[in-house]
Amino acid sequence: MSTTTPPRRAFDALIAEHGLGFGGDYNPEQWTPDVWREDVELMREAGVNLVTVGVFSWAMIEPTPGAREWGWLDEVLDLLHAGGIAVDLASPVASPPPWLGMRHPETLPVDRDGVRLIPGSRNQFSPASRVYREHAAAITRDLAERYAGHPAVCMWHVGNEYGQVDHGDEAAREFRLWLGRRYGTIEALNEAWGTAFWSQRYADFDEILPPRRMPYLVNPTQSLDFRRYSSDQLRECYRELRDVIRATGAAQPITTNFMGFHALTDYWAWADDVDVVSDDQYPDPASSDSPADIALVQDLMRSLGRGRSWVLMEQAISATSWREHNLPKSPLRARRDSLQAVARGADAVCYFQWRQAKAGAERFHSAMLPHAGSDSDVFRGVRRQGEDLKKLTAVAGARVPAEVAILFDWSSWWAGEEPARPTERLSTMTEVTRWYRELWRRGVVADVVPAASDLAGYRTILVPHSYIVTPETASALRTAVDAGAHVVIGPFSGVADENAQVLTGRSPVLLRDLLGVSGEEWGAVPDAGSPLAPADDWDAGRAVAQPHAGILAERLRAEDADVLARHADGDLAGIPAITRRTVGTGAAWYVGAVLDQATLSAVIADALAAAGITDALGGPAGLLPDGLEAVRRGDVLFLLNHADTRTDITVTGSHVDLLTGEETIDSVGIAPGEVRALTERRTW
Ligand code: GLA
């Protein structure tokens, strides 16, 4: 368990002193000094108090090998400081200057087809390259030595969105070393990888390569371990630079920007290496599910930081430019996105980027100060957000309590999506998202928890799909149920061990006793789906119009559990699909098929009700009006209306809206797109 470290305390103190952070990536290297002055003026006008500087400035600082051009950065930091704007200073290692790749081609990454990627974009480095790492460490050291004591610098930002994969020769060397540390002997590796299959037995670690292009399917454990290695290797890059910064005497918090549920980085492993969790979030305005889906990401960020506040490091004020079709956000939507992050635990909300670029690959990506300048709706929206955030200082540092946990494990995700399984239509993220949406629609916050974690204190625990279940995870779930929790386990869970080898025996082998059911075969479900017959006494299920399963179902037998629904037709007729084993005041629920959303909703609603979970408004966790998000942070009840119709709901008692100053008694109206931040009005 990590404790609150001095750098983390420095972050909390910064927020306590200056209020919630507000700002964005600031890239002065794209502009001339006269523009910098205007920037600082407009930042002040907009209430900006935090900017990230220098993320892509390596070539500016080191235009030729070994050079150090600090003059421009000295001037920018002084200007920002004079303007009262704090700086999150970046080690500019995400995009090395072209000379590095030209002189040292081994610093450039190689893709799985053996193609070496060239300079001219960004991220052109191999995390395994010693030369890259030496150069990255050198510039970071000099930067930190020069600016650790600069009064503007309040935080350090290492790299940018670490997420590269490299299949080159140096990566092969590092992968073998990693495997040596994991397995000790080649025999142990052969066992774990199951290399007896297809004559893959290795005589020596030197024979192992990253999973480059192969004639046919890759060994799934090799693939899983390469993902684990790649995440660890990137993390080493981060830690190396974090330590370089710290060694200069810098006392500020150090972070790197995460990317939500990013497929190449196991953030459970990374989380304790950052002093403050920070994240980049780009919900798609074109998707009506994006408010719920981004809430899940925000709950993950809070959970990675063990409940502490986090930083929304990047988002778009309007359109992105990297989607195929980029819908702009209205200023109201942009405001709601920021306030949503605050409601779910962010103590700073920042954008990519401050001033919209006029050149380069992101010239059409929106920015706080658009091409049109300050006489624009976007900039007026920015100013409004600056004012709003000042009104919310009451929530700075406050917690977002959760009684529900949702289990998510990167290794399980990776292993569960290797090709050649009963169906490729089952997706971990889709299931996690579908299950989470049912919480969100009911105003129930969840902590996201890693496998094998201590689940004490959670009354409902959802495991939407965890392909790997270790004995430790099984035991944590058992302990939770024994303590009275309601645990709901989803389909195709507990299929494999930590080496992605299938557990033999009636499944889910390690959860069989807990669930009181066992299965013998998972099978893909025909496109028409499998209709379900809810039990006579399962009211919630009987209320669903056409309950059915799809994608994947298990040939299951109830051994010591109530059957809530069975397959009604076809080969699976009579086979249980949803079961519940009651244990004292708790229960272990099992969903042995991918359920349609309405039936899934009924299961989750029942498990929440049985555990006595209440929503953010304090009532039973029923469905809120469509598009309404309710979340409580500290003493403040946030109500966000993501729908395009007005909503009126009961909020018992007398409240004041921190954003408008308006008083409400027993009922609150929320206009489309609006946000309420209510605190109880005390009458004494
Ligand atoms: C990421 C990067 C930024 C920028 C934005 C654009 O978050 O970190 O540099 O490219 O995407 O959305």
XYZ file of C-alpha atoms and ligand atoms in Angstrom:
696
model
C 0.000 0.000 0.000
C 1.577 3.282 -1.009
C 1.376 6.172 1.382
C 0.905 9.813 0.593
C 4.382 10.837 -0.486
C 5.837 14.349 -0.195
C 5.468 14.996 -3.970
C 1.822 13.970 -3.786
C 1.352 16.273 -0.837
C 2.934 19.034 -2.923
C 0.267 18.452 -5.579
C -2.542 18.561 -3.026
C -1.079 21.724 -1.536
C -0.902 23.332 -4.979
C -4.581 22.640 -5.598
C -5.530 23.724 -2.100
C -3.746 27.020 -2.681
C -4.703 27.788 -6.293
C -7.974 25.900 -6.713
C -8.746 23.306 -9.355
C -6.214 23.250 -12.177
C -7.311 24.529 -15.561
C -5.279 24.778 -18.730
C -3.671 22.693 -21.412
C -0.643 21.734 -23.425
C 1.217 24.855 -24.356
C 3.566 24.595 -27.315
C 5.279 27.988 -27.586
C 7.897 26.512 -29.927
C 5.241 26.733 -32.655
C 4.990 30.507 -32.253
C 7.033 33.706 -32.091
C 7.729 35.568 -28.815
C 5.149 38.299 -29.490
C 2.503 35.557 -29.585
C 3.718 34.216 -26.213
C 2.815 37.537 -24.602
C -0.648 37.455 -26.033
C -0.978 33.841 -24.917
C -0.228 34.667 -21.295
C -2.657 37.569 -21.351
C -5.451 35.438 -22.774
C -4.672 32.583 -20.383
C -5.104 34.969 -17.492
C -8.317 36.243 -18.944
C -9.611 32.660 -19.196
C -8.608 31.666 -15.682
C -5.915 29.268 -16.870
C -3.575 28.407 -14.019
C -1.732 25.308 -15.278
C -0.008 24.556 -18.578
C 2.135 21.686 -19.796
C 5.176 23.004 -21.610
C 7.723 21.375 -23.860
C 6.224 17.967 -24.669
C 7.534 18.114 -28.234
C 10.444 20.498 -27.798
C 13.455 18.168 -28.016
C 14.553 19.404 -31.459
C 14.171 22.990 -30.262
C 16.343 22.444 -27.191
C 18.876 20.181 -28.896
C 18.869 21.184 -32.574
C 22.221 19.489 -33.082
C 23.712 16.666 -31.012
C 24.698 17.894 -27.563
C 23.471 21.489 -28.080
C 21.317 23.112 -25.397
C 19.109 26.036 -26.421
C 17.469 27.178 -23.235
C 16.940 30.862 -23.949
C 13.433 30.519 -25.349
C 12.336 28.237 -22.528
C 13.789 30.561 -19.876
C 11.737 33.350 -21.364
C 8.527 31.314 -21.627
C 8.735 30.043 -18.051
C 9.446 33.532 -16.732
C 6.521 34.954 -18.668
C 4.168 32.276 -17.393
C 5.365 32.741 -13.858
C 4.893 36.468 -14.069
C 1.347 35.740 -15.258
C 0.674 33.508 -12.251
C 0.458 30.360 -14.368
C 2.025 27.179 -13.038
C 3.941 24.866 -15.348
C 3.894 21.122 -15.736
C 7.290 20.846 -17.422
C 7.778 18.005 -19.871
C 10.868 15.963 -20.533
C 10.601 16.157 -24.313
C 11.458 12.552 -25.032
C 8.381 11.421 -26.986
C 9.669 12.813 -30.248
C 13.449 12.704 -30.723
C 14.944 15.088 -33.297
C 15.528 13.619 -36.756
C 19.309 13.621 -36.275
C 19.033 10.941 -33.591
C 17.372 8.430 -35.907
C 19.609 9.337 -38.832
C 22.820 8.924 -36.846
C 21.614 5.999 -34.769
C 19.083 3.994 -36.761
C 18.941 1.483 -33.916
C 16.972 4.061 -31.910
C 14.102 3.749 -34.392
C 11.349 1.210 -33.704
C 10.707 -1.841 -35.885
C 7.184 -3.093 -36.481
C 6.172 -6.741 -36.534
C 6.801 -6.932 -40.276
C 10.401 -5.874 -39.744
C 9.878 -2.361 -41.099
C 11.992 0.270 -39.379
C 9.911 3.433 -38.855
C 11.464 6.714 -39.860
C 11.483 10.264 -38.422
C 8.960 12.780 -39.733
C 6.094 11.974 -37.394
C 6.521 11.398 -33.638
C 7.144 8.509 -31.218
C 9.972 7.272 -33.434
C 11.964 5.593 -30.712
C 12.547 2.104 -29.503
C 11.987 1.761 -25.751
C 14.686 -0.923 -25.767
C 17.327 1.211 -27.462
C 20.240 1.989 -25.175
C 21.305 4.942 -27.307
C 17.810 6.440 -27.233
C 17.651 6.017 -23.505
C 21.029 7.635 -22.950
C 20.032 10.646 -25.005
C 16.621 10.863 -23.337
C 18.231 10.709 -19.903
C 20.817 13.355 -20.810
C 18.323 15.966 -21.982
C 15.978 15.213 -19.093
C 18.814 15.594 -16.577
C 19.897 18.932 -18.010
C 16.302 20.162 -18.158
C 15.605 19.188 -14.562
C 18.895 20.607 -13.305
C 18.119 23.896 -14.951
C 14.472 24.226 -13.951
C 13.913 22.198 -10.760
C 14.117 25.395 -8.777
C 12.159 27.570 -11.196
C 9.182 29.026 -9.330
C 6.788 28.315 -12.228
C 7.460 24.588 -12.283
C 4.882 22.739 -10.182
C 4.944 19.317 -11.823
C 6.935 17.160 -14.251
C 5.481 15.377 -17.237
C 7.641 12.519 -18.501
C 7.304 11.601 -22.179
C 3.868 11.531 -23.721
C 1.339 8.742 -23.883
C 3.835 5.889 -23.543
C 2.461 3.190 -25.824
C 5.087 2.095 -28.328
C 5.811 -1.476 -29.298
C 9.078 -2.483 -30.881
C 10.003 -5.804 -32.467
C 13.632 -4.984 -33.326
C 16.849 -6.690 -32.287
C 17.310 -4.698 -29.115
C 13.742 -5.503 -28.182
C 14.552 -9.186 -28.747
C 17.481 -8.877 -26.340
C 15.377 -7.135 -23.693
C 12.481 -9.558 -24.146
C 14.816 -12.504 -23.493
C 16.177 -10.841 -20.369
C 12.630 -10.204 -19.191
C 11.695 -13.837 -19.816
C 14.805 -14.983 -17.958
C 13.716 -12.961 -14.942
C 10.173 -14.318 -15.138
C 10.935 -17.991 -15.670
C 14.504 -18.563 -14.484
C 15.037 -21.573 -16.724
C 14.186 -22.391 -20.305
C 12.395 -25.515 -19.066
C 10.033 -23.387 -17.010
C 9.358 -21.203 -20.031
C 8.685 -24.228 -22.223
C 6.216 -25.464 -19.651
C 4.455 -22.120 -19.298
C 4.268 -21.541 -23.036
C 3.154 -25.085 -23.777
C 5.824 -25.415 -26.456
C 5.204 -29.145 -26.833
C 2.442 -27.965 -29.147
C 3.586 -27.500 -32.784
C 7.205 -28.385 -31.990
C 8.017 -25.004 -30.488
C 10.329 -26.266 -27.731
C 13.232 -23.850 -27.116
C 16.688 -25.067 -26.145
C 17.869 -21.617 -25.053
C 16.501 -18.129 -24.389
C 18.611 -16.921 -27.345
C 16.268 -18.721 -29.721
C 13.298 -16.613 -28.693
C 12.145 -13.659 -30.764
C 9.430 -11.080 -30.306
C 6.246 -12.201 -32.066
C 7.190 -10.823 -35.472
C 5.329 -11.853 -38.604
C 4.889 -15.645 -38.548
C 3.389 -18.109 -41.035
C 0.329 -18.847 -38.900
C -1.044 -18.363 -35.384
C 1.353 -17.170 -32.708
C 1.798 -19.085 -29.454
C -0.749 -17.292 -27.232
C 1.494 -17.268 -24.158
C 4.400 -15.867 -26.144
C 2.085 -13.157 -27.323
C 0.797 -12.495 -23.790
C 4.319 -12.334 -22.366
C 5.430 -9.974 -25.123
C 2.615 -7.627 -24.155
C 3.601 -7.872 -20.516
C 7.231 -7.256 -21.422
C 6.333 -4.295 -23.696
C 4.373 -2.624 -20.903
C 7.211 -3.216 -18.432
C 9.804 -1.964 -20.883
C 7.946 1.303 -21.430
C 7.508 1.606 -17.712
C 11.253 1.244 -17.281
C 11.738 4.154 -19.703
C 9.397 6.233 -17.587
C 10.952 5.234 -14.260
C 14.462 5.904 -15.503
C 13.563 9.498 -16.347
C 11.499 9.971 -13.216
C 14.569 8.957 -11.207
C 16.805 11.243 -13.258
C 14.502 14.178 -12.447
C 14.290 13.256 -8.776
C 18.091 12.912 -8.545
C 18.496 16.589 -9.485
C 16.704 17.478 -6.250
C 13.393 18.308 -7.917
C 10.644 18.011 -5.297
C 7.603 18.473 -7.546
C 5.225 15.598 -8.353
C 6.124 13.595 -11.452
C 3.619 12.022 -13.800
C 3.102 10.726 -17.309
C -0.181 10.915 -19.155
C -2.113 7.632 -19.281
C -4.609 6.734 -22.008
C -7.564 5.151 -20.238
C -7.908 1.427 -20.851
C -4.899 1.443 -23.114
C -4.176 -1.866 -24.764
C -0.389 -1.737 -24.463
C 0.166 -0.625 -20.897
C -0.922 -2.404 -17.742
C -1.634 0.636 -15.613
C -2.086 -1.411 -12.451
C 1.660 -1.939 -12.630
C 2.347 1.712 -13.467
C 0.007 3.362 -11.001
C 2.298 3.612 -8.003
C 5.131 4.965 -10.137
C 3.389 8.268 -10.759
C 2.939 10.790 -7.974
C -0.360 11.892 -9.463
C -2.387 9.867 -11.955
C -3.050 11.824 -15.124
C -4.996 10.795 -18.194
C -5.908 11.852 -21.730
C -9.581 11.455 -22.636
C -11.252 11.943 -25.975
C -14.889 10.833 -25.735
C -16.460 10.830 -29.187
C -19.236 13.426 -29.386
C -20.818 11.259 -32.081
C -21.568 8.452 -29.616
C -24.484 8.744 -27.216
C -22.749 6.182 -24.981
C -19.619 8.252 -24.577
C -20.645 9.935 -21.272
C -21.073 6.532 -19.611
C -18.007 5.069 -21.255
C -15.759 7.938 -20.249
C -17.160 7.758 -16.700
C -15.756 4.230 -16.547
C -12.348 5.555 -17.583
C -12.603 8.262 -14.935
C -13.499 5.693 -12.293
C -10.423 3.735 -13.397
C -8.193 6.784 -12.991
C -9.466 7.440 -9.490
C -8.957 3.787 -8.660
C -5.413 3.726 -10.037
C -4.653 6.541 -7.628
C -6.246 4.590 -4.766
C -9.105 7.027 -4.531
C -7.006 10.180 -4.683
C -7.744 12.971 -7.100
C -6.285 12.814 -10.588
C -5.522 15.154 -13.479
C -7.389 15.231 -16.773
C -4.245 16.049 -18.708
C -5.689 16.231 -22.200
C -9.091 16.416 -23.849
C -10.449 18.229 -26.882
C -12.359 21.475 -26.488
C -14.149 20.771 -29.757
C -13.231 18.367 -32.586
C -10.306 15.989 -32.721
C -8.670 15.520 -36.107
C -7.594 11.894 -35.866
C -11.002 10.242 -36.293
C -12.342 9.461 -39.730
C -15.177 11.954 -39.118
C -14.615 14.498 -36.358
C -17.709 16.000 -34.775
C -17.135 19.271 -32.947
C -18.279 19.658 -29.348
C -20.520 22.528 -28.431
C -19.108 24.754 -25.673
C -21.846 23.301 -23.455
C -20.646 19.771 -24.164
C -17.022 20.718 -23.567
C -17.993 22.265 -20.241
C -19.995 19.203 -19.255
C -17.061 16.924 -20.110
C -14.782 18.945 -17.842
C -17.278 19.057 -15.000
C -17.879 15.329 -15.355
C -14.184 14.705 -14.767
C -14.267 16.955 -11.700
C -17.348 15.138 -10.416
C -15.513 11.832 -10.735
C -12.397 12.934 -8.910
C -10.262 15.175 -11.137
C -8.562 18.114 -9.455
C -7.396 19.607 -12.751
C -8.856 19.686 -16.241
C -6.603 20.476 -19.157
C -6.793 20.370 -22.913
C -4.749 19.487 -25.898
C -3.856 22.218 -26.671
C -3.848 25.904 -25.757
C -3.411 27.522 -29.193
C -4.542 25.738 -32.325
C -1.601 24.846 -34.586
C -1.513 26.399 -38.021
C 0.977 23.869 -39.356
C 1.689 20.215 -38.884
C -0.381 17.080 -38.662
C -2.782 18.437 -36.043
C -3.660 21.759 -37.703
C -7.379 20.912 -37.631
C -7.437 19.598 -34.057
C -9.389 22.033 -31.924
C -7.675 24.092 -29.241
C -8.721 26.439 -26.454
C -7.679 29.385 -28.589
C -8.833 28.497 -32.099
C -7.512 29.781 -35.442
C -10.313 32.353 -35.296
C -8.862 33.806 -32.094
C -10.507 34.937 -28.884
C -13.621 36.309 -30.609
C -15.080 32.822 -30.890
C -17.639 30.670 -29.124
C -14.902 28.179 -28.277
C -12.888 30.785 -26.392
C -15.962 32.221 -24.700
C -16.668 28.661 -23.567
C -13.129 28.408 -22.216
C -13.607 31.580 -20.206
C -16.846 30.223 -18.814
C -15.135 27.014 -17.736
C -12.440 29.008 -15.972
C -15.165 30.762 -13.986
C -17.009 27.517 -13.242
C -13.946 25.782 -11.902
C -13.321 28.609 -9.465
C -16.783 27.982 -8.045
C -15.976 24.366 -7.372
C -12.992 24.743 -5.064
C -15.100 23.033 -2.400
C -14.520 19.668 -4.063
C -10.737 19.948 -4.423
C -9.176 16.862 -2.895
C -12.573 15.389 -1.990
C -13.176 11.678 -2.457
C -15.776 9.845 -4.526
C -16.891 6.934 -2.360
C -17.854 3.639 -4.022
C -19.468 0.504 -2.641
C -19.363 -1.302 -5.943
C -16.262 -2.717 -7.590
C -15.747 -3.822 -11.151
C -12.815 -6.124 -11.769
C -10.487 -5.459 -14.659
C -7.171 -7.113 -15.397
C -4.892 -6.318 -18.322
C -3.347 -9.808 -18.606
C -6.806 -11.283 -18.719
C -7.832 -8.839 -21.430
C -4.747 -9.657 -23.479
C -4.961 -13.425 -23.079
C -8.721 -13.441 -23.574
C -8.453 -11.781 -26.962
C -5.803 -13.940 -28.536
C -7.126 -15.332 -31.800
C -8.446 -18.878 -32.255
C -11.080 -19.107 -29.528
C -14.742 -20.118 -29.610
C -15.707 -16.690 -30.920
C -13.877 -13.518 -31.759
C -17.075 -11.608 -31.093
C -16.556 -11.676 -27.346
C -14.630 -8.564 -26.379
C -13.468 -7.807 -22.867
C -13.862 -4.060 -23.207
C -17.293 -4.401 -24.736
C -18.443 -6.553 -21.827
C -16.856 -4.338 -19.170
C -18.472 -1.324 -20.803
C -21.895 -2.965 -21.125
C -21.891 -3.973 -17.473
C -20.618 -0.603 -16.296
C -23.309 1.282 -18.228
C -25.909 -0.390 -16.015
C -24.261 1.161 -12.963
C -23.939 4.537 -14.617
C -27.616 4.592 -15.627
C -28.479 4.071 -11.971
C -26.232 6.749 -10.522
C -23.913 4.182 -8.961
C -20.173 4.857 -8.895
C -17.721 1.968 -9.092
C -14.113 1.510 -8.202
C -12.231 -0.442 -10.810
C -10.151 -3.101 -9.083
C -7.313 -5.332 -10.249
C -7.455 -9.105 -9.987
C -6.537 -10.604 -6.615
C -7.108 -7.342 -4.783
C -8.564 -6.889 -1.358
C -12.295 -6.529 -1.927
C -13.238 -5.707 1.646
C -15.752 -2.896 1.839
C -17.395 -3.567 -1.526
C -20.951 -4.826 -1.328
C -21.405 -5.618 -5.000
C -18.529 -6.837 -7.143
C -18.896 -7.248 -10.888
C -16.582 -9.457 -12.905
C -17.902 -8.927 -16.436
C -15.350 -11.169 -18.126
C -12.089 -12.299 -16.617
C -10.562 -14.979 -18.823
C -7.751 -15.542 -16.356
C -8.626 -16.284 -12.756
C -5.762 -17.164 -10.433
C -6.178 -18.960 -7.096
C -5.602 -15.584 -5.387
C -8.440 -13.957 -7.324
C -10.749 -16.883 -6.635
C -9.949 -16.676 -2.965
C -10.523 -12.895 -2.827
C -13.953 -13.374 -4.425
C -14.801 -16.180 -1.997
C -13.787 -14.046 0.976
C -15.967 -11.209 -0.298
C -19.029 -13.430 -0.668
C -18.446 -14.949 2.775
C -18.400 -11.418 4.139
C -21.817 -10.735 2.601
C -20.965 -9.263 -0.789
C -22.900 -9.990 -3.967
C -20.444 -11.083 -6.625
C -21.576 -11.378 -10.235
C -19.289 -13.347 -12.546
C -19.690 -13.004 -16.295
C -19.212 -15.425 -19.158
C -15.962 -17.092 -20.176
C -14.367 -16.183 -16.846
C -11.885 -18.357 -15.017
C -11.097 -20.254 -18.194
C -7.319 -19.986 -17.984
C -4.414 -19.654 -15.549
C -1.877 -16.819 -15.491
C 0.051 -18.442 -18.356
C -3.103 -18.418 -20.459
C -3.275 -22.209 -20.282
C -6.789 -23.582 -20.088
C -7.699 -25.010 -16.679
C -8.908 -28.562 -17.094
C -11.947 -29.935 -15.310
C -15.515 -28.714 -15.151
C -15.391 -24.948 -15.464
C -14.917 -22.405 -14.090
C -12.564 -24.710 -12.230
C -11.472 -22.350 -9.469
C -14.898 -20.787 -9.015
C -17.026 -23.927 -9.200
C -17.580 -24.254 -5.449
C -18.243 -20.583 -4.999
C -20.802 -20.451 -7.800
C -22.358 -23.847 -7.215
C -22.389 -24.513 -10.954
C -20.100 -26.198 -13.404
C -19.834 -26.314 -17.153
C -18.307 -28.592 -19.729
C -18.236 -26.690 -23.002
C -18.316 -23.134 -24.227
C -19.909 -22.697 -27.605
C -20.608 -19.867 -30.002
C -24.317 -19.035 -30.190
C -26.007 -18.889 -33.620
C -26.691 -15.411 -34.949
C -30.409 -15.757 -34.180
C -29.532 -15.905 -30.452
C -30.727 -18.251 -27.749
C -34.041 -17.301 -26.084
C -34.065 -17.519 -22.292
C -36.834 -18.611 -19.953
C -36.634 -16.813 -16.616
C -37.650 -18.816 -13.541
C -41.177 -18.220 -12.274
C -39.924 -16.506 -9.155
C -37.314 -14.292 -10.861
C -39.464 -11.185 -11.218
C -36.796 -8.934 -12.718
C -36.083 -11.455 -15.456
C -39.768 -12.026 -16.155
C -40.196 -8.306 -16.700
C -37.753 -8.376 -19.657
C -39.604 -8.463 -22.966
C -37.514 -11.008 -24.864
C -34.680 -12.268 -22.728
C -31.981 -13.942 -24.775
C -28.317 -14.816 -24.986
C -25.964 -14.378 -27.914
C -22.332 -14.724 -28.945
C -21.259 -17.370 -26.431
C -22.922 -19.744 -23.954
C -21.824 -22.541 -21.685
C -23.253 -26.035 -21.321
C -23.840 -25.644 -17.621
C -25.143 -27.685 -14.704
C -26.454 -26.178 -11.469
C -25.025 -28.099 -8.532
C -25.721 -25.931 -5.563
C -27.335 -22.776 -6.937
C -30.738 -21.389 -7.866
C -31.363 -21.183 -11.581
C -32.735 -17.760 -12.508
C -32.965 -18.384 -16.227
C -32.508 -21.294 -18.607
C -32.030 -21.526 -22.336
C -35.456 -22.111 -23.816
C -34.701 -23.601 -27.204
C -32.393 -25.525 -29.470
C -29.363 -27.536 -28.387
C -29.104 -25.675 -25.124
C -32.784 -26.071 -24.141
C -33.083 -26.474 -20.387
C -29.448 -25.534 -19.695
C -29.027 -22.889 -16.964
C -27.861 -19.487 -18.184
C -28.086 -17.361 -15.012
C -27.635 -18.748 -11.512
C -27.307 -17.507 -7.966
C -25.857 -19.251 -4.963
C -26.838 -17.599 -1.704
C -24.198 -17.609 1.010
C -25.400 -16.044 4.266
C -26.335 -12.468 3.392
C -24.218 -12.515 0.252
C -24.461 -14.370 -3.029
C -22.389 -15.607 -5.944
C -24.176 -14.966 -9.239
C -23.110 -16.517 -12.499
C -23.922 -15.454 -15.990
C -23.055 -18.382 -18.208
C -23.774 -16.659 -21.509
C -23.508 -13.223 -23.091
C -26.854 -11.637 -22.204
C -28.853 -9.073 -24.094
C -28.676 -5.660 -22.431
C -32.121 -5.776 -20.825
C -31.512 -9.135 -19.153
C -28.050 -8.063 -18.054
C -29.647 -4.943 -16.630
C -32.082 -7.091 -14.627
C -29.239 -9.194 -13.172
C -27.195 -6.170 -12.162
C -30.212 -4.336 -10.751
C -31.037 -7.375 -8.639
C -27.501 -7.765 -7.353
C -27.387 -4.070 -6.406
C -30.759 -4.252 -4.683
C -29.859 -7.436 -2.816
C -26.707 -5.730 -1.538
C -28.651 -2.618 -0.541
C -26.683 -0.318 -2.837
C -28.102 3.189 -3.093
C -27.604 5.718 -5.861
C -25.903 9.103 -5.603
C -29.224 10.617 -4.527
C -29.451 8.239 -1.595
C -32.384 6.180 -2.897
C -32.557 2.621 -4.224
C -30.412 2.297 -7.331
C -33.168 2.375 -9.956
C -32.873 3.762 -13.461
C -32.379 7.534 -13.600
C -34.022 9.535 -16.375
C -32.273 8.836 -19.695
C -28.965 10.624 -20.021
C -28.859 11.850 -16.438
C -25.616 11.220 -14.590
C -25.567 11.496 -10.821
C -22.403 11.301 -8.787
C -21.411 12.498 -5.358
C -17.972 13.913 -4.668
C -17.379 14.911 -1.073
C -20.375 16.987 -0.021
C -21.362 17.909 -3.550
C -23.991 16.115 -5.609
C -23.265 16.501 -9.318
C -26.152 16.081 -11.734
C -25.210 16.160 -15.401
C -27.869 16.123 -18.064
C -26.384 14.487 -21.165
C -29.779 14.281 -22.848
C -31.319 16.898 -25.076
C -34.463 17.253 -23.005
C -34.952 18.876 -19.636
C -35.050 16.631 -16.571
C -36.723 17.305 -13.241
C -35.886 15.076 -10.326
C -36.469 14.930 -6.619
C -33.535 15.893 -4.449
C -34.943 16.013 -0.989
C -34.053 18.996 1.169
C -32.720 22.419 0.496
C -29.636 22.774 -1.689
C -27.505 25.451 -3.290
C -26.078 25.028 -6.773
C -22.417 26.026 -6.548
C -22.367 26.872 -10.251
C -25.327 29.251 -10.294
C -25.938 30.136 -6.657
C -29.541 29.062 -7.155
C -31.397 27.447 -4.257
C -33.462 24.330 -4.740
C -36.011 22.738 -2.467
C -36.915 19.064 -2.918
C -36.831 19.202 -6.689
C -34.204 20.157 -9.255
C -34.635 20.950 -12.920
C -31.661 20.409 -15.213
C -31.772 21.903 -18.685
C -30.386 19.867 -21.610
C -26.592 19.764 -21.472
C -26.492 21.507 -18.091
C -24.751 20.555 -14.891
C -25.778 21.087 -11.284
C -23.359 20.951 -8.375
C -25.535 20.865 -5.282
C -24.511 21.261 -1.674
C -26.900 20.893 1.154
C -28.038 24.209 2.525
C -27.433 24.242 6.226
C -29.907 26.256 8.155
C -28.020 26.617 11.380
C -2.778 12.858 -27.736
C -1.406 13.478 -27.671
C -1.385 14.914 -28.075
C -2.245 15.158 -29.274
C -3.639 14.676 -28.980
C -4.606 14.914 -30.093
O -3.487 12.944 -26.588
O -0.809 13.340 -26.409
O -0.046 15.267 -28.351
O -1.725 14.444 -30.354
O -3.597 13.300 -28.753
O -5.878 14.459 -29.762
